[in-house]
Every structure is written in C-alpha cells, then in structure tokens.
CSV table of C-alpha atoms in Angstrom, one decimal:
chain,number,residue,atom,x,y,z
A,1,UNK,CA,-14.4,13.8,-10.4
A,2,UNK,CA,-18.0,15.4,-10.4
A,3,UNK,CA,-18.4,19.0,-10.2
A,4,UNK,CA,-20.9,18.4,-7.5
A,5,UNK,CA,-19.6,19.4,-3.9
A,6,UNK,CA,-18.4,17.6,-1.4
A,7,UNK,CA,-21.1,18.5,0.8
A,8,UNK,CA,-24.1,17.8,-1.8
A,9,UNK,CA,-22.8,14.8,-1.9
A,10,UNK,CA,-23.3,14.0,1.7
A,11,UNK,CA,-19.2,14.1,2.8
A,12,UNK,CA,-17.9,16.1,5.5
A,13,UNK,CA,-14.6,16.0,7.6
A,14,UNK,CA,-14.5,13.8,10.7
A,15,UNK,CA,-13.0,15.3,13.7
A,16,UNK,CA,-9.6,14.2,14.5
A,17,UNK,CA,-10.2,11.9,17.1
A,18,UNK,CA,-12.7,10.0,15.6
A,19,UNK,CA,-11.6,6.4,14.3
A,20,UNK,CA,-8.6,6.7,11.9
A,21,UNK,CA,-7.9,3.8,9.6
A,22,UNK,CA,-3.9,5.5,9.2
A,23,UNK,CA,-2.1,8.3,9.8
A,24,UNK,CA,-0.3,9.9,6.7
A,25,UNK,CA,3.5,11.7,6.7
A,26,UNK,CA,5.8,12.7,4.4
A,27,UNK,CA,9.5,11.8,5.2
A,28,UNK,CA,11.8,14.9,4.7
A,29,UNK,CA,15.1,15.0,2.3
A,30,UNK,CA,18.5,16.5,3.4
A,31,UNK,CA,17.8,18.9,0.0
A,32,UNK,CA,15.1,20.0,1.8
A,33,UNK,CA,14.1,23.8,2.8
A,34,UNK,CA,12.6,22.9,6.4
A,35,UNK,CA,15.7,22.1,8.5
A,36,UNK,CA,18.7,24.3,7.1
A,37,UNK,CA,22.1,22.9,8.8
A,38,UNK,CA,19.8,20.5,10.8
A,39,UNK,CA,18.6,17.5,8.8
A,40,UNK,CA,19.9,15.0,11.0
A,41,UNK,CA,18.9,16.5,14.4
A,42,UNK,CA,15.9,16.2,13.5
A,43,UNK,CA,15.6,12.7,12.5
A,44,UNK,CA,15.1,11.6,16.0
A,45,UNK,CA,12.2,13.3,16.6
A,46,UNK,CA,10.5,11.7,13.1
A,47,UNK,CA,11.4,8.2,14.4
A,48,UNK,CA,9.8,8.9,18.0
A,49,UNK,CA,6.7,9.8,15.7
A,50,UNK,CA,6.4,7.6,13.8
A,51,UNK,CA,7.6,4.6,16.1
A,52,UNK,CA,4.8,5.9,18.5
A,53,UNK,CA,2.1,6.1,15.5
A,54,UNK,CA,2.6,2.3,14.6
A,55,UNK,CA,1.4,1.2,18.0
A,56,UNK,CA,-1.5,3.2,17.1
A,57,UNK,CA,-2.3,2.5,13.7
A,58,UNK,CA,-1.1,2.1,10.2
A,59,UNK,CA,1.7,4.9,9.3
A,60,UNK,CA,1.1,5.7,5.3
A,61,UNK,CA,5.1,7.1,4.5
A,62,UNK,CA,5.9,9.2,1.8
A,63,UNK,CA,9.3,8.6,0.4
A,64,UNK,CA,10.9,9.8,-2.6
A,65,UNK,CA,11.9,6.6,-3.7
A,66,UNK,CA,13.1,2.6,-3.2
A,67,UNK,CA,16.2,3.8,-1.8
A,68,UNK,CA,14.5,6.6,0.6
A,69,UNK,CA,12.1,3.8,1.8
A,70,UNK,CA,15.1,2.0,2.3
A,71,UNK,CA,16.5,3.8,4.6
A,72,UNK,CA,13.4,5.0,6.6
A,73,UNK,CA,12.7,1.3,7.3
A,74,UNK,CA,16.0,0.7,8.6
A,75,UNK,CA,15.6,3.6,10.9
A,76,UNK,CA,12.3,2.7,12.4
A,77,UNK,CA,13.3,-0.7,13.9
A,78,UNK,CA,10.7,-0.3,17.1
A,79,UNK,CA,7.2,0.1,14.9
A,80,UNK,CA,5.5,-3.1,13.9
A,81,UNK,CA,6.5,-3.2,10.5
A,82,UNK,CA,3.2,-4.6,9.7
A,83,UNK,CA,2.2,-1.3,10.3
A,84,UNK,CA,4.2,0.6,8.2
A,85,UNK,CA,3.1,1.1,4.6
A,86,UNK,CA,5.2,3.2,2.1
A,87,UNK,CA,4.3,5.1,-1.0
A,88,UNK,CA,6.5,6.4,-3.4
A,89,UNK,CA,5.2,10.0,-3.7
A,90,UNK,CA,7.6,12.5,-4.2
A,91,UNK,CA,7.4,16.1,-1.9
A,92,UNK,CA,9.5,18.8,-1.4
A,93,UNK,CA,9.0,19.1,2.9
A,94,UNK,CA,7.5,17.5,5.3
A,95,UNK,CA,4.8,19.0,6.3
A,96,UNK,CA,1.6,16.5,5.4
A,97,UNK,CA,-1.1,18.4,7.1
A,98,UNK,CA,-0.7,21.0,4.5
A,99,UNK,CA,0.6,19.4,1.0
A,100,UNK,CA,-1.9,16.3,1.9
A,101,UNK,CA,-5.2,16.0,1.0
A,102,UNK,CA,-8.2,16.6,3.8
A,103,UNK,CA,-10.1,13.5,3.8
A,104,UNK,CA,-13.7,13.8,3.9
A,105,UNK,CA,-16.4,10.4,4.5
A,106,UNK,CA,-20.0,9.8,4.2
A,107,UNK,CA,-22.3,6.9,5.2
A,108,UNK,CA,-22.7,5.3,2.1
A,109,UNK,CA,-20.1,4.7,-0.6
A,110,UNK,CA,-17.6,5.4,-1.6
A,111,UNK,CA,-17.3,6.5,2.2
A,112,UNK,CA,-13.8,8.0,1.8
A,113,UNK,CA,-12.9,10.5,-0.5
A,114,UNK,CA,-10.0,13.3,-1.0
A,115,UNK,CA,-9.7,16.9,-1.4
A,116,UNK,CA,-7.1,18.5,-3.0
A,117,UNK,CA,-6.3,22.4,-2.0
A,118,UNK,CA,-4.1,24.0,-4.1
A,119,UNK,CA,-0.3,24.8,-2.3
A,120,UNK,CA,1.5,27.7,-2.5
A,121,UNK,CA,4.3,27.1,0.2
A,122,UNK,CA,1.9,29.2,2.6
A,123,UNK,CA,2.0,32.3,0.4
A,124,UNK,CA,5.4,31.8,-1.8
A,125,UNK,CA,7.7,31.3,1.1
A,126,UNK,CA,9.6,29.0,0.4
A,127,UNK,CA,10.3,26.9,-3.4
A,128,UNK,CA,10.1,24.7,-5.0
A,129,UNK,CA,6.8,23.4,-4.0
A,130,UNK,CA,5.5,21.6,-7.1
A,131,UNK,CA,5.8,18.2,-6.0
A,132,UNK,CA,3.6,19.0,-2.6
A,133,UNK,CA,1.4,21.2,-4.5
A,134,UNK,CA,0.7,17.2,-6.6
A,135,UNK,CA,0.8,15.3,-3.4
A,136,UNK,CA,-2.8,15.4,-2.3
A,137,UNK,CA,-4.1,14.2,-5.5
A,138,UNK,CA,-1.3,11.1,-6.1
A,139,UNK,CA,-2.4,9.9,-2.4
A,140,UNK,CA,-6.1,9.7,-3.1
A,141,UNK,CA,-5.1,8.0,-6.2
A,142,UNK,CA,-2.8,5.7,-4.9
A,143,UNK,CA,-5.6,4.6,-2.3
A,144,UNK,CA,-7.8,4.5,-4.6
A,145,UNK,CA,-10.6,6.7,-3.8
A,146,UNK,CA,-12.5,10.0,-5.7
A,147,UNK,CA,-10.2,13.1,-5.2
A,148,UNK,CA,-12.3,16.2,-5.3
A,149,UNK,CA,-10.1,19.0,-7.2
A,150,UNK,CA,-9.8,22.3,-5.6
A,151,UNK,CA,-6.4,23.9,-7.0
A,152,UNK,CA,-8.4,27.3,-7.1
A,153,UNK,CA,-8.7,27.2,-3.3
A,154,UNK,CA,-5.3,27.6,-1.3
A,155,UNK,CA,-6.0,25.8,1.8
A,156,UNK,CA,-3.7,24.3,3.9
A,157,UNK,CA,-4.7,21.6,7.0
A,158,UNK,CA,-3.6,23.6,9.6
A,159,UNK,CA,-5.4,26.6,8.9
A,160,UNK,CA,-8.7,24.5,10.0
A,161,UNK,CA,-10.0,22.2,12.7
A,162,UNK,CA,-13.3,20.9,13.1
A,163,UNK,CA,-15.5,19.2,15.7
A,164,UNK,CA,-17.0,16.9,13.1
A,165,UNK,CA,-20.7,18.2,14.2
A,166,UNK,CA,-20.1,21.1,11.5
A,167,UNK,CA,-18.1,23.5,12.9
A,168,UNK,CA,-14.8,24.4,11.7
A,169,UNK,CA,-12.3,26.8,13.7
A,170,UNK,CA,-9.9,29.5,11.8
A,171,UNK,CA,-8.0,32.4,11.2
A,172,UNK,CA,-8.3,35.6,9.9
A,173,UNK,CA,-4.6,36.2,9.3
A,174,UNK,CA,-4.3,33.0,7.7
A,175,UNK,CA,-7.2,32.5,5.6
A,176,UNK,CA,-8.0,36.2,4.9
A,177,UNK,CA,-4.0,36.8,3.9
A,178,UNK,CA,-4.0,38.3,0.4
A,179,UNK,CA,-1.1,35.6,-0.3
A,180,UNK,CA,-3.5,32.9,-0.6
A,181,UNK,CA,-7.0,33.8,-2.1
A,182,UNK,CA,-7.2,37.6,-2.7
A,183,UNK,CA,-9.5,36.5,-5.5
A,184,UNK,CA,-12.2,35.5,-2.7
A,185,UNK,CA,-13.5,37.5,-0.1
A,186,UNK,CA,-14.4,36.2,3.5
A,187,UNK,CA,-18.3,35.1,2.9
A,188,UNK,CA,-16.9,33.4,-0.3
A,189,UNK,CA,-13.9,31.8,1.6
A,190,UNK,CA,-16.6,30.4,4.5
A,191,UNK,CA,-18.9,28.9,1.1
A,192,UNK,CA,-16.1,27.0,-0.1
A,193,UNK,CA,-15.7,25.8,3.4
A,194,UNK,CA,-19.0,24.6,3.7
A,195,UNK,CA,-18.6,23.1,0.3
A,196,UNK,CA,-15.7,21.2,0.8
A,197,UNK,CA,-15.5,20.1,5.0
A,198,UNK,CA,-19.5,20.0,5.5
A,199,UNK,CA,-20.0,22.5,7.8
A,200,UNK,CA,-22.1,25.0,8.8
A,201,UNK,CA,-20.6,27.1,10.7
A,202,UNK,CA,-17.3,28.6,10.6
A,203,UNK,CA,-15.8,30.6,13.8
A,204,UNK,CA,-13.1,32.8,13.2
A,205,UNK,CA,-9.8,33.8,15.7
A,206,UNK,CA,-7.3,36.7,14.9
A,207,UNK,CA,-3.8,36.1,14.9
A,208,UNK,CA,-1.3,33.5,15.1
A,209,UNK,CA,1.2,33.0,17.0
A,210,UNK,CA,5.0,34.8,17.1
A,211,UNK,CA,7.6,32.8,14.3
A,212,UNK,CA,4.5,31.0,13.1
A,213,UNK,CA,5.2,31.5,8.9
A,214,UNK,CA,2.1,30.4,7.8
A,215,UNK,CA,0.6,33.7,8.9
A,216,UNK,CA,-1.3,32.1,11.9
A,217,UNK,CA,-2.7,28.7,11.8
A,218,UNK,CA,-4.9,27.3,14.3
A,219,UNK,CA,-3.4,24.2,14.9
A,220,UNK,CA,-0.7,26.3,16.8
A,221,UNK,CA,-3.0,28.1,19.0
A,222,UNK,CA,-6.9,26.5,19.2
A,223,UNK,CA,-7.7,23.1,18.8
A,224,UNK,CA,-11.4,21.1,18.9
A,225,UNK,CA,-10.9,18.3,22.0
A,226,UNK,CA,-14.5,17.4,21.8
A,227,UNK,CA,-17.7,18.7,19.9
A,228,UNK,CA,-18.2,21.4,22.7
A,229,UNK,CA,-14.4,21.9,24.1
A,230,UNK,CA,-11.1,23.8,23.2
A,231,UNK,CA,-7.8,23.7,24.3
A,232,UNK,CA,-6.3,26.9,23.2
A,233,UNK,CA,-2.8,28.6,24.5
A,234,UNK,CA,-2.2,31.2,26.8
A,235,UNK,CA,1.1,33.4,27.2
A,236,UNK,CA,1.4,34.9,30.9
A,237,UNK,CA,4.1,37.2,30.6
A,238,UNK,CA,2.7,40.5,29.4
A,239,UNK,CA,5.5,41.6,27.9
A,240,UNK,CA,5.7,38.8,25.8
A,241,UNK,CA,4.8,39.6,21.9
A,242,UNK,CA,1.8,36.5,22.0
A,243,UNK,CA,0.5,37.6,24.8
A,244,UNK,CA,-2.0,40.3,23.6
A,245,UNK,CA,-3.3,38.1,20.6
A,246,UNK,CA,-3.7,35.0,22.6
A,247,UNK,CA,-5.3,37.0,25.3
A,248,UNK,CA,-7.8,38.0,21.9
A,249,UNK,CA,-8.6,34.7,21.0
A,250,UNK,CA,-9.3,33.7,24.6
A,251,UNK,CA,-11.5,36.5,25.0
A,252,UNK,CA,-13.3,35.3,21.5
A,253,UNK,CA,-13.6,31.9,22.3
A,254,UNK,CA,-15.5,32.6,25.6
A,255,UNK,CA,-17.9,34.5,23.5
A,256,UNK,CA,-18.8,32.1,20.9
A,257,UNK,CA,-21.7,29.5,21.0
A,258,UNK,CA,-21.7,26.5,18.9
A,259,UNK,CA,-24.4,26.1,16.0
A,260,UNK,CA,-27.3,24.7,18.8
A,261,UNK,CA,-26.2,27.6,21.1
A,262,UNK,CA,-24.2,26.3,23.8
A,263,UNK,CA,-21.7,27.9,24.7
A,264,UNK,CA,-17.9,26.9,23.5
A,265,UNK,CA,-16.2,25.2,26.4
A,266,UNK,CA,-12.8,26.7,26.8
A,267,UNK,CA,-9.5,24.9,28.5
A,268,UNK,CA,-6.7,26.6,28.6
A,269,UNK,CA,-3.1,25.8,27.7
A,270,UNK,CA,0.3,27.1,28.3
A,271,UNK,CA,2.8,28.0,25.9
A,272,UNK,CA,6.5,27.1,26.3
A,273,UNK,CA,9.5,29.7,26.8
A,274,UNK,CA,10.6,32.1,23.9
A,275,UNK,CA,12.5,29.8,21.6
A,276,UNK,CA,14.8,31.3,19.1
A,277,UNK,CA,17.3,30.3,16.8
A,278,UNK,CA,20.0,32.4,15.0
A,279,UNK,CA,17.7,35.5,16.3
A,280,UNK,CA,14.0,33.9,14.7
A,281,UNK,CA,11.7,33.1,17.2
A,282,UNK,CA,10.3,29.6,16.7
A,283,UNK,CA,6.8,28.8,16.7
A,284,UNK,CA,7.2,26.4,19.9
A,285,UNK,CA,3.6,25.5,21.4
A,286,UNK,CA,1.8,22.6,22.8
A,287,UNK,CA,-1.4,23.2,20.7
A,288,UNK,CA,0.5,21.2,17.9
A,289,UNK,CA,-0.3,18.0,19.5
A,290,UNK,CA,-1.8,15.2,17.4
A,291,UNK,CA,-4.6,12.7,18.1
A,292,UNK,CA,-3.9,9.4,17.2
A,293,UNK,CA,-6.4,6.5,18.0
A,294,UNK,CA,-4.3,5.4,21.4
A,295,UNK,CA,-1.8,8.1,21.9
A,296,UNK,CA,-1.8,11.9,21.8
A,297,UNK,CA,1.6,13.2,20.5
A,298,UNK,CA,2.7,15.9,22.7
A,299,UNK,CA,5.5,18.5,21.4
A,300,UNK,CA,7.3,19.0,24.7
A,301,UNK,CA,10.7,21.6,25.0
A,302,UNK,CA,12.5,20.8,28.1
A,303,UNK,CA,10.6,23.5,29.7
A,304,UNK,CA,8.8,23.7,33.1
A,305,UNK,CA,5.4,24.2,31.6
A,306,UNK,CA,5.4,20.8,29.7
A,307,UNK,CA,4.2,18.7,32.4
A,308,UNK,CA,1.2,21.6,32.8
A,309,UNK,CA,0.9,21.1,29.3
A,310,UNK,CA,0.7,17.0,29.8
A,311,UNK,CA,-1.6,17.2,32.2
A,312,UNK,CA,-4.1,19.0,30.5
A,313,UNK,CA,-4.3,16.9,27.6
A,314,UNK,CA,-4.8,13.9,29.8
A,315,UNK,CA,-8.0,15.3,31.4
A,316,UNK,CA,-9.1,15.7,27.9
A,317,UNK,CA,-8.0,12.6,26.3
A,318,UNK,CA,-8.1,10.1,29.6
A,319,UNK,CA,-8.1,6.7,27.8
A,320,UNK,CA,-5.3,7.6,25.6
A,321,UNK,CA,-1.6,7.9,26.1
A,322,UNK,CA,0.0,11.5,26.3
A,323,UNK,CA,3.4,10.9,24.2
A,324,UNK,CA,5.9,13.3,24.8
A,325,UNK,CA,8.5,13.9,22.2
A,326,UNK,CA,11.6,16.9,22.7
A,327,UNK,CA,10.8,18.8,19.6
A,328,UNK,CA,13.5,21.6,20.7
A,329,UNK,CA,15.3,20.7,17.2
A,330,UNK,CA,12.3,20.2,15.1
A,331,UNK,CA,10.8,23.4,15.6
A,332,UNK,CA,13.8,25.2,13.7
A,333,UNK,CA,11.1,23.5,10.8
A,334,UNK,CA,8.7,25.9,12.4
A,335,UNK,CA,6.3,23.1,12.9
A,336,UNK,CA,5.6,20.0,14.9
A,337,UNK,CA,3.2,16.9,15.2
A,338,UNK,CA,0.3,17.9,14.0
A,339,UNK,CA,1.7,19.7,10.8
A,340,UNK,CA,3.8,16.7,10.0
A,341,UNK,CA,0.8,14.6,10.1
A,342,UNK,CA,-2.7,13.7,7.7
A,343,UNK,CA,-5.3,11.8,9.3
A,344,UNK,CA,-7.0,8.7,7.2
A,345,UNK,CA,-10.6,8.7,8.9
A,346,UNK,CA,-11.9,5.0,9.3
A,347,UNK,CA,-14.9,4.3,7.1
C-alpha cells in the first residue's frame, strides 16, 4: 500500500448511518475469553443480531472455519440466507468494531479502502490476541480492496465516532491511556487521526463509563445521530459512580461547536440499572446501539428505562426500526451491538 495517507488520498470515514453495502461480525468460540461460563447464554443474543441485520443488509461472518460456519448457518434459520456471507478469518473474540478494519471511501476509485490499527486487547487485557490483531488486514484482502497499514497506531473502533462532515468524537482515558500509544502524545494522536478518518477536527470527552475495560470508549457513552446531533447518556442517581463523569461530558458537549461554529446539538439518554456480575459491574448502556440501514439495534436490560431509551432513538432515527434485543447476558462480554459490529460503507 502507498505510504501516502488516507486523507491525501481523498478517503475519509463515512458516518454510520450513511449507506452500508454490509455489516461485518465476528462469531465468538466457546475457547474464547469474552463470556467465561457463559458461551451459550449468549448465543441468543448473536442470532437476534444477526437475524435482524440480514433484513437490513448483507451480514459479512467471521468463522474460524467450514465446520464453525456450519454451525452458525444452522443457527440463523430466520435471515435470508442470500444475505449471509461467511469468511473464514480466524479471531480470538468477538468484538469486530475493534479487531476490524475502519473502512474509509472516496469519490473516485478504488472508492473503498481499509485501515488496519494495530490491537493490543485494549491495553494487554486479555490474550491471546494475535489472530484479531491480523483480522483487519485478511478482511480488506479478502474483499479485495487497498488496506492502509497502521500497526504503529493502537486504535480501536469504538474509541471513535464521526459525523462524516470531519469531525470525530473521543476520549481522553481511552486514547491518551499510556497502554496504547505512550510513544505519541495528544497533538500527534489527533494528526494520525486526521490522517487516517479525514477529519478536521477532533473533540475530546473525559471518562468512560463504570466496568467499561477498554478505559472509556465513546461508543458507550456519546454517539454522532446526525452531523449536528448527539445522543449521549445520563446517570440520575448522584450517588451512582457514572454519575459525576457523565454529568462532565454533558457539561462538555454543550460547550462545543462543530468546525462551521454551530453549536453541538445535544439529546440526552438514560443509562440502565447497576448491573453486576460475580461483584464486576458491567458496562450496561443504551449508547451501544448500532445503525443499520433499516433498523437501529437497541441493547435493552429488562429495565424500566428501556422504553425511555427506545423512544429517543426513534425521534432520531424515525424511518428506521428500533430493534430491541435483552443483552442482560451479553454484557458479562462487557460489550454489546455496536462493539460486535464493523460497518461496510456503500461505495
């Protein structure tokens, strides 16, 4: 691949709810770190997914292998099958929007192309992680298409969201975390960012969210719903350990304008109940939704605030179905929807 930027090259990310041709995931393994005791409580949850995606578009699968893909296909029985596509690209979790590659378009071709961020199991927590740390490069191979190579850069997908009018929202306790890129500093972080998404300006939140072991990513708290607009989660009970930071991102959101100088428009979102298992506290929240091109996937918890949480994301999505899908097992993973899923922009 050229040495030449992304960005000089005219690419940039697409925000999420733009045109997607498919949406990528990566089936998990019994062997697996993400679900100790609870691999097949959380199989459910994957079928709702990815049932729910194939009436949206094309579902991409990563599976280990003939037999894997096997027995994935005999599990999702109520997805067009025409819609299901399966690669045999070994991983060690789940977790797509991190281990896959950020795609990245431009107007003329080739219109798609890949990034590959190096992995590092969000700062050595868990291993192995070799074979996600290779994923992102095998799927832009296997489609086909120029993979930009960034190993030097640990960046994971849900550390970032953009509005696809070059601005990209992000952490500080994520991307500033000396277990990722102590060898860069923050102006050098928000170059290779401008580099590799093609934006131009980068907006920075504190922390994450309680249980959340990826040190804070946005996609658990703040999320882009248009080019102007946020949804971005509140905790009302003071006494609550989330409730100070997100009451400091709230308070930072209102106070930043986008690149043209309007102001950001800022909805707000309810979190779910405490969750915790075997004394962790999970990272449960309804900001891990994911946009398809018909349907928003909705992490919902049996709790009283997820119809609060519905509601919102149909004022803000009104022509597409809100899907919501009990993630009260799949959140022992410490993730949900949008972590388990890549997003193929249409080109």
């Amino acid at each position: 691949m050229s040495t030449s930027t992304p960005a000089k090259q005219g690419y940039a990310m697409p925000a999420e709810w733009q045109p997607h041709e498919a949406t990528w995931i990566s089936w998990p393994h019994p062997e697996g770190n993400s679900f100790p005791g609870a691999y097949a409580k959380v199989i459910p949850a994957f079928v709702k997914m990815a049932e729910a995606l194939a009436h949206s578009e094309i579902v991409r699968i990563n599976v280990k292998d003939a037999e894997q893909e096997k027995q994935v296909r005999g599990l999702l029985k109520g997805a067009p099958p025409e819609r299901l596509e399966f690669f045999h690209i070994a991983t060690n979790e789940p977790w797509c929007r991190d281990h896959g590659p950020i795609f990245v378009v431009k107007k003329d071709a080739p219109r798609l192309a890949a990034i590959n961020f190096g992995f590092n199991a969000w700062g050595y927590k868990l291993s192995p992680f070799e074979e996600d740390d290779e994923a992102a490069t095998h799927m832009g191979n296997k489609l086909g298409v120029p993979v930009f190579e960034y190993e030097d850069f640990i960046l994971e997908g849900g550390s970032v969201d953009v509005n696809g009018k070059g601005t990209v929202l992000t952490t500080e306790s994520c991307l500033l975390n000396p277990n990722r890129n102590s060898h860069l500093n923050r102006s050098e972080i928000e170059t290779k960012l401008r580099e590799c998404l093609g934006v131009s300006q980068v907006l920075w939140l504190g922390d994450g969210i309680e249980g959340d072991d990826t040190d804070g990513h946005v996609d658990d708290i703040t999320r882009f719903v248009s080019e102007d607009t946020v949804v971005t989660v509140v905790e009302e009970d003071e006494d609550d350990p989330n409730f100070q930071p997100l009451r400091v991102n709230l308070e930072l959101l209102q106070s930043m304008s986008l690149k043209d100088g309007r102001p950001l428009n800022v909805l707000k979102l309810p979190m779910p109940a405490r969750i915790a298992r075997e004394g962790q506290r999970l990272p449960a929240s309804y900001a891990n939704f994911y946009i398809a091109n018909t349907k928003v996937l909705l992490p919902v918890y049996h709790d009283t605030n997820d119809a609060w949480a519905a509601s919102v994301l149909k004022e803000v999505f009104p022509t597409r179905e809100i899907v919501p899908i009990d993630c009260r097992e799949l959140i022992w993973g410490l993730g949900a929807f949008h972590c388990l899923t890549q997003q193929q922009p249409a080109v």
